[in-house]
Tab-separated table of C-alpha atoms in Angstrom:
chain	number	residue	atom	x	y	z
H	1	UNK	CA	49.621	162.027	122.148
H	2	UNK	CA	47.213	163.724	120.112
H	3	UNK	CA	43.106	163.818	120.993
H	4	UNK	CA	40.660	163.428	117.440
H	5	UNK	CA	37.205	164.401	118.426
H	6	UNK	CA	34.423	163.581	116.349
H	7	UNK	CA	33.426	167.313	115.418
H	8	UNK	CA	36.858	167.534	114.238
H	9	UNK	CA	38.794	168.984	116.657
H	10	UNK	CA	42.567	167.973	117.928
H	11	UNK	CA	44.588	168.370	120.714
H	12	UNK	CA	48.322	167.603	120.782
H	13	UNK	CA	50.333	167.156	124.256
H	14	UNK	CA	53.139	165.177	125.678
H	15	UNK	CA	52.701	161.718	126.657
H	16	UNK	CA	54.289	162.881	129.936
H	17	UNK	CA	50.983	164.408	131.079
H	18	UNK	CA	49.132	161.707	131.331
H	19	UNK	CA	49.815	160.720	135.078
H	20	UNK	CA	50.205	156.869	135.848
H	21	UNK	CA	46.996	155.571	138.053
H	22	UNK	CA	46.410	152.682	140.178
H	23	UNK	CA	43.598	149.959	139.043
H	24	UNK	CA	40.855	151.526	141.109
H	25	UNK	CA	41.163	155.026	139.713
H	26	UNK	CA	38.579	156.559	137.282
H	27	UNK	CA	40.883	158.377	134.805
H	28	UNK	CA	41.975	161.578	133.634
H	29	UNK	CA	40.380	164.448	131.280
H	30	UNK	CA	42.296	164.659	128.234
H	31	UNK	CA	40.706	167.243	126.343
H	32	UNK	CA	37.895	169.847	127.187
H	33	UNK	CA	34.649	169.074	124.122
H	34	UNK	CA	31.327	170.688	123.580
H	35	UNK	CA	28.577	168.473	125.109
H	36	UNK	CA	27.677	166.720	121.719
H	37	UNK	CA	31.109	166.236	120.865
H	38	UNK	CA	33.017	162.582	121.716
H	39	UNK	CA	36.348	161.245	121.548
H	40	UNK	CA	36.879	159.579	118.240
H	41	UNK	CA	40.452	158.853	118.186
H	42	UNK	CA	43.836	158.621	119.974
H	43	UNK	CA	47.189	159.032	118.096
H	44	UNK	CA	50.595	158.141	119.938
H	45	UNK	CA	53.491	159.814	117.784
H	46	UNK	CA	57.035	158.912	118.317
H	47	UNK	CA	59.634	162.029	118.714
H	48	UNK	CA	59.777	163.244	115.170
H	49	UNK	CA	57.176	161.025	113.598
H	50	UNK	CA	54.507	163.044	111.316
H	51	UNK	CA	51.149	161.035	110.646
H	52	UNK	CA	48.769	162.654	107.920
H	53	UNK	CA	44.900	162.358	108.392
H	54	UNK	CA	42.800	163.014	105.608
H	55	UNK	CA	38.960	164.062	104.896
H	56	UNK	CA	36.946	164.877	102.115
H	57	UNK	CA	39.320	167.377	100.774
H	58	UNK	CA	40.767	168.483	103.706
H	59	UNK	CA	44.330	167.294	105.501
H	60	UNK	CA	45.804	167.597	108.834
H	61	UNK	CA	49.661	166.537	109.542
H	62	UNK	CA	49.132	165.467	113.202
H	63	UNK	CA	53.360	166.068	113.628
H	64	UNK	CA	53.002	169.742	112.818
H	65	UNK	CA	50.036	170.574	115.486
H	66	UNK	CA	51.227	172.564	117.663
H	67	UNK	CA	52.234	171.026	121.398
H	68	UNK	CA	49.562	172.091	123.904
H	69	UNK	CA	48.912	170.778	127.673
H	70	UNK	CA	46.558	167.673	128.503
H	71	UNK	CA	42.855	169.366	129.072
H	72	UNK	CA	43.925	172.391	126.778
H	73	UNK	CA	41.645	173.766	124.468
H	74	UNK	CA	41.936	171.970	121.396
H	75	UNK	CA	41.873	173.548	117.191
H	76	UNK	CA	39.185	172.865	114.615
H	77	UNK	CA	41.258	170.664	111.480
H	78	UNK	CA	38.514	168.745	109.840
């Protein structure tokens, strides 16, 4: 899985963190972001699978971020 925020920050981690929840549970954090920052996108990568994002002049190869752990601190890309 990896976390896009919409300052441009990403967090990669296994799907394997995210823990399964019943219907009437609220959810899990997946990534720690500065109060005016969001969630802009979610990536799911297969084993091996590389996935390049590009803006403006500036790329980021989502299978070569390094693995972290759900609610890690995430790395400035874009």
């Amino acid at each position: 899985v990896v976390l896009q925020s919409k300052a441009g920050y990403f967090l990669r981690f296994p799907v394997g963190q995210v823990p399964e929840k019943k219907k009437a549970a609220l959810g899990v954090r997946g990534m720690k972001m500065g109060a005016r920052d969001s969630l802009a996108a979610v990536h799911l990568l297969a084993e091996g699978e590389s996935k390049v994002l590009t803006e403006g002049e500036k790329s980021v190869d989502l299978g070569r971020l390094r693995m972290s752990s759900r609610d890690g601190k995430s790395v400035k890309r874009l």
